[in-house]
Coordinates of C-alpha atoms and ligand atoms in Angstrom, one line a residue:
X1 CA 0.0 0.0 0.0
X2 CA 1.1 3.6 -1.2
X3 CA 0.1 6.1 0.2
X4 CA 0.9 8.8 -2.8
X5 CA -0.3 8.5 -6.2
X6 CA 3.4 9.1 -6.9
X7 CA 4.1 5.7 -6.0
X8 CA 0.7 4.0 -6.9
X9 CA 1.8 1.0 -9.2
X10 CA -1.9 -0.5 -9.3
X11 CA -5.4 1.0 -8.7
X12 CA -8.9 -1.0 -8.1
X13 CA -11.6 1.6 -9.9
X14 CA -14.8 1.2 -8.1
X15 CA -17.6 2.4 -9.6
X16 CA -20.3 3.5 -6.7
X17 CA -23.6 2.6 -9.2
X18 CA -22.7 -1.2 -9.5
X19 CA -23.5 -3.4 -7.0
X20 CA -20.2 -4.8 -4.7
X21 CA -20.8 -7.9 -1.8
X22 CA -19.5 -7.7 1.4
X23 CA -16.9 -10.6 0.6
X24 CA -16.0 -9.1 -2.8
X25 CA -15.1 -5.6 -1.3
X26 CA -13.0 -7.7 1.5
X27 CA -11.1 -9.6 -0.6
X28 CA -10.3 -6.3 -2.9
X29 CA -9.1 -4.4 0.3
X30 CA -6.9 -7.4 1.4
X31 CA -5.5 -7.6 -1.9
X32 CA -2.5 -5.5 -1.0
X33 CA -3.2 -3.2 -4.4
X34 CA -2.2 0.9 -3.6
X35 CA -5.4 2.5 -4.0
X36 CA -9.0 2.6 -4.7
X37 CA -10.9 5.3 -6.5
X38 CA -14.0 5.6 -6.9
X39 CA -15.2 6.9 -10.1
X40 CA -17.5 6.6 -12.9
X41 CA -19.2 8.3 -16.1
X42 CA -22.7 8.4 -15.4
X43 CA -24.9 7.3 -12.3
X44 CA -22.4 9.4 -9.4
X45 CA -24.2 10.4 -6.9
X46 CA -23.4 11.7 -3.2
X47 CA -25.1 9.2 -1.4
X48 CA -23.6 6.3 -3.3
X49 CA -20.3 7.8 -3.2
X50 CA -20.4 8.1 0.7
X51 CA -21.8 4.6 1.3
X52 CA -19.1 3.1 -0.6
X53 CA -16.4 5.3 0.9
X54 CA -17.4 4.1 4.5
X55 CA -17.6 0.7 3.4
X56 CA -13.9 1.3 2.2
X57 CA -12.9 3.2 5.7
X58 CA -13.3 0.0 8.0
X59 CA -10.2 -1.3 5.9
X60 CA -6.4 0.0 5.9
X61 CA -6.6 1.2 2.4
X62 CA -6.0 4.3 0.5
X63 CA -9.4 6.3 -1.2
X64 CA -9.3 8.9 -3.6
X65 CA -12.2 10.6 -5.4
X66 CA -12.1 10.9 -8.9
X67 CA -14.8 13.9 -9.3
X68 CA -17.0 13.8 -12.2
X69 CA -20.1 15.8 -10.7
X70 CA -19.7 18.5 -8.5
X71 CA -23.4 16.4 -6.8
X72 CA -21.0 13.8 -5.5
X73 CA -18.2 16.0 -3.6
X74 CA -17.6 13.6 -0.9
X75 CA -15.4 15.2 2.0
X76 CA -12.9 12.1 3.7
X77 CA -10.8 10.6 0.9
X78 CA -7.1 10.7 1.0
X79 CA -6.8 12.4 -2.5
X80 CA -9.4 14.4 -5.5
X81 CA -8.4 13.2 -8.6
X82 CA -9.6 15.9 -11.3
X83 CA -9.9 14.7 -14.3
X84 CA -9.4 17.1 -17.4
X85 CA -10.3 15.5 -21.0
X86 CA -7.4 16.6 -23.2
X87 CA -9.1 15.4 -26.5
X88 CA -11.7 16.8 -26.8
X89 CA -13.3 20.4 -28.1
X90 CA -15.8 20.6 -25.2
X91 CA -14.8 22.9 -23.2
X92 CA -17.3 22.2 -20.1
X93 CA -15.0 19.0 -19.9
X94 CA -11.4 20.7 -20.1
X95 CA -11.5 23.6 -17.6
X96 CA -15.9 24.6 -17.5
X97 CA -16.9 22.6 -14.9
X98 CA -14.0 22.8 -12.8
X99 CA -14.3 26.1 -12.5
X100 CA -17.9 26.1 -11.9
X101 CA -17.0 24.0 -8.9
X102 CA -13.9 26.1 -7.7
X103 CA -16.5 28.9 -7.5
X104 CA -18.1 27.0 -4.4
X105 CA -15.6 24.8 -3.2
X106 CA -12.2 26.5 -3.3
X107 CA -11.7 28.1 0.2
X108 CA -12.4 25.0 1.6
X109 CA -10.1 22.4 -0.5
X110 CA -6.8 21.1 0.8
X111 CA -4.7 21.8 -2.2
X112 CA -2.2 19.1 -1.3
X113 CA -4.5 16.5 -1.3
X114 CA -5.6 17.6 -4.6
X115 CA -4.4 16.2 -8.1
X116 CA -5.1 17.0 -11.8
X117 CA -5.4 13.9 -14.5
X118 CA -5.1 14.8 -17.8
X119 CA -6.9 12.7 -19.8
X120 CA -6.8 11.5 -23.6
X121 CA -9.3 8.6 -24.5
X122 CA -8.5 6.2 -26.8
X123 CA -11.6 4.0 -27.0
X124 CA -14.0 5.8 -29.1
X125 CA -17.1 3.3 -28.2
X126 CA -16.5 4.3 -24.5
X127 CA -19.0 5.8 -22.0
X128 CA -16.4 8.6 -21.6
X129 CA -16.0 9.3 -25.0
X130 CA -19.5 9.4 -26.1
X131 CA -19.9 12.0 -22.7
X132 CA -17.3 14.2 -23.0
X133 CA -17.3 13.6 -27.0
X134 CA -14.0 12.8 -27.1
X135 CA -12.7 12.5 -30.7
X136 CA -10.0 9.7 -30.9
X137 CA -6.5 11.0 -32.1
X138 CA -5.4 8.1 -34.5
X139 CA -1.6 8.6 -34.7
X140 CA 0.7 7.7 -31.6
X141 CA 1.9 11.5 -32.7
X142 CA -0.9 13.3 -31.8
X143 CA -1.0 11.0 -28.5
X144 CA 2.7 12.1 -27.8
X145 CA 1.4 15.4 -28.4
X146 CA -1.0 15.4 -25.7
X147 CA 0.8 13.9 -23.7
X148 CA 3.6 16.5 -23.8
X149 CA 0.3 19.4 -23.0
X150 CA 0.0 17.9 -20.2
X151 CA 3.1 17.1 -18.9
X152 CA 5.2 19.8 -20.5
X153 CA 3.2 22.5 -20.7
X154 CA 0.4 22.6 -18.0
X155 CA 2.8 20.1 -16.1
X156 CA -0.3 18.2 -15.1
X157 CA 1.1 15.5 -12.4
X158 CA -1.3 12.8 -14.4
X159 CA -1.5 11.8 -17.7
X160 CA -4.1 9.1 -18.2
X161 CA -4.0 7.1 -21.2
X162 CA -8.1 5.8 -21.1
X163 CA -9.2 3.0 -23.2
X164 CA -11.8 2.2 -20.9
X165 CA -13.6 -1.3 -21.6
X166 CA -10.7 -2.4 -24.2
X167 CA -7.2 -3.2 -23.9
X168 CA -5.3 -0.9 -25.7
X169 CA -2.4 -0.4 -27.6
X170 CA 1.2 -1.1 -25.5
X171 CA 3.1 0.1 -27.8
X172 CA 1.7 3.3 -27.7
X173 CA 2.0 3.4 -24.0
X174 CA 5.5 2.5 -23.9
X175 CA 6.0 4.9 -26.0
X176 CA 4.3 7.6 -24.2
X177 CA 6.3 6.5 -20.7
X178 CA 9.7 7.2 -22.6
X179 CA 8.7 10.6 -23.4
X180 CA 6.8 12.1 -20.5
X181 CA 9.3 14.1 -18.1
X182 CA 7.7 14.8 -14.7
X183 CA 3.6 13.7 -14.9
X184 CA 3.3 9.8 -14.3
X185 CA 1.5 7.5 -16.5
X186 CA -1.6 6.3 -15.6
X187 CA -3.1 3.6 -17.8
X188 CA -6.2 1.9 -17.8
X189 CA -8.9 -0.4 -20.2
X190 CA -9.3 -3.7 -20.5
X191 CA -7.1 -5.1 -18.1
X192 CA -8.9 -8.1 -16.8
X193 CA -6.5 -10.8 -15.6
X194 CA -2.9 -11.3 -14.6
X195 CA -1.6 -11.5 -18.3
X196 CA -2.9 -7.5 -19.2
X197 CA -1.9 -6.6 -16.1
X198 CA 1.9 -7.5 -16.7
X199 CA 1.8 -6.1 -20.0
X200 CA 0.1 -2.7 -19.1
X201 CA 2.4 -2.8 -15.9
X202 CA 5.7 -3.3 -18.3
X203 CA 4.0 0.2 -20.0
X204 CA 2.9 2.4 -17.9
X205 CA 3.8 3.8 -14.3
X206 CA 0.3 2.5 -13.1
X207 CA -2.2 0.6 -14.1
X208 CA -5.9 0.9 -13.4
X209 CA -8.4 -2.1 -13.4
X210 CA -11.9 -1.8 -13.3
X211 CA -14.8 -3.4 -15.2
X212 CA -12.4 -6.6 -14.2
X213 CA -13.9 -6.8 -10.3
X214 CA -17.5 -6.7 -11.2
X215 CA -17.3 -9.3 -14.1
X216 CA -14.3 -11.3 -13.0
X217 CA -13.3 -10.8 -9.6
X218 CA -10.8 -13.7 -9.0
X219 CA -9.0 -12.4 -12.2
X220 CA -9.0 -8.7 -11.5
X221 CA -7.9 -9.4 -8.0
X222 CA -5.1 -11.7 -9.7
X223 CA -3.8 -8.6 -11.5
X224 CA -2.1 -7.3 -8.1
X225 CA 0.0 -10.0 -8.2
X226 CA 1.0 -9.8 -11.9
X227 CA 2.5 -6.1 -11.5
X228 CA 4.2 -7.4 -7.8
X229 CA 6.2 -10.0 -10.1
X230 CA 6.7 -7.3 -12.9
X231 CA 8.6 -5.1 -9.6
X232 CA 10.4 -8.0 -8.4
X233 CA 8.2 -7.7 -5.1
X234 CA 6.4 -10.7 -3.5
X235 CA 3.2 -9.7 -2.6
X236 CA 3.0 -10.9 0.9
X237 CA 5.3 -8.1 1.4
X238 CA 2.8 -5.7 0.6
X239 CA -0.5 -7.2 2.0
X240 CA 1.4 -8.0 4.9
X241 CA 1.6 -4.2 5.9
X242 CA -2.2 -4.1 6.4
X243 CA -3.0 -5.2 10.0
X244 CA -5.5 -8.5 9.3
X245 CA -5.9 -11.4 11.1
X246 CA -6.6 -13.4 8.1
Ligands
LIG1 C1 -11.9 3.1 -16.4 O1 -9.6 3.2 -16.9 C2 -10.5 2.6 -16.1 O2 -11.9 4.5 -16.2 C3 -10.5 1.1 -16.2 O3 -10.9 0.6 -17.4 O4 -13.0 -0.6 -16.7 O5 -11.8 -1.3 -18.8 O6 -10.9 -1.8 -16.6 P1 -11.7 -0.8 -17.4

């Protein structure tokens, strides 16, 4: 377990609409991954948001927020993810609603808890996409060209390469990785057992998995493991930093 998304290697994405069991949501928090956020495109709400989050808070783990409605500002996560979509020409979904929110919310934020994602998505059939009407760059150059707006230029501490619901393109990602100077690489899509998970682990700086625990848990929680071996590090000396008797 990290406790800054500097050092995140692997994220569970929980999505706070879909429906979790008690003994799926234990076995994700024993897992020994780095972090949960919770996060989604459509169906966020506050009350679902804060029922999951205190479901989350009787376990040792890390929460962060990724905020896609200002309706579901949950206070009590350990970091706000704020997601800006690079690719797109909507500006409500690059800066609007952020500020909107700021308006409100500013004088009471802590800042250092606070982290911007720049976003470029990649799957064109996505929920995201079709919401934020994302239009799909289709050269790895104009995907190193976002990525160097967002690391070089508004030195955005996230980029996140989002194929959401397919695995992408590795190459690509490696590719990014090499170039990006400061903002670490989060990737996710698609990664639904221990096999993805090596080879998006072997791409990016962190990997994200997320349909995975609500169609295939024993192969989503599987992927922890995968990016461990990827590091060298045995899991149990991860999961054994989380104080559980079993
Ligand atoms: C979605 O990047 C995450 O925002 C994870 O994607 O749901 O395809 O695992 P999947």
């Amino acid at each position: 377990m990290q406790e800054s998304f500097t050092h995140w290697r692997h994220i569970f994405k929980l999505d706070p609409e879909k429906d979790l069991s008690d003994d799926a949501l234990d076995k994700l928090c024993r897992s020994g991954t780095d972090a949960f956020v919770i996060g989604g495109s459509s169906g966020i709400t506050y009350d679902n948001t804060s029922a999951l989050l205190e479901r989350l808070r009787r376990y040792p783990v890390v929460c962060a927020l990724e905020i896609s409605t200002d309706e579901a500002l949950v206070q009590g996560f350990d970091w706000y993810l704020v997601p800006s979509v690079l690719n797109t020409s909507r500006g409500e979904w690059i800066t609007g609603r952020h500020q909107q929110v700021l308006r409100d919310a500013e004088p009471y934020m802590d800042w250092s808890r606070v982290a911007a994602e720049g976003y470029v998505i990649l799957n064109e059939q996505s929920t995201a996409a079709g919401l934020t009407g994302a239009v799909t760059p289709e050269s790895l150059e104009d995907v190193l060209a976002y990525a160097a707006l967002a690391d070089k230029l508004f030195r955005v501490p996230i980029f996140y390469v989002e194929y959401s619901g397919v695995f992408g393109n590795m190459a690509w990602v490696r590719q990014v990785k090499e170039r990006l100077a400061s903002a670490r690489l989060f990737y996710g899509g698609g990664i639904d057992g221990p096999e993805r998970a090596r080879q998006a682990a072997q791409a990016a700086h962190t990997i994200v998995v997320g349909n995975a625990i609500y169609q295939n848990l024993s192969g989503a929680i599987a992927t922890v493991e995968a990016v461990r071996r990827v590091d060298g590090v045995p899991l149990s000396a991860c999961s054994g930093t989380l104080p559980f008797s079993s």
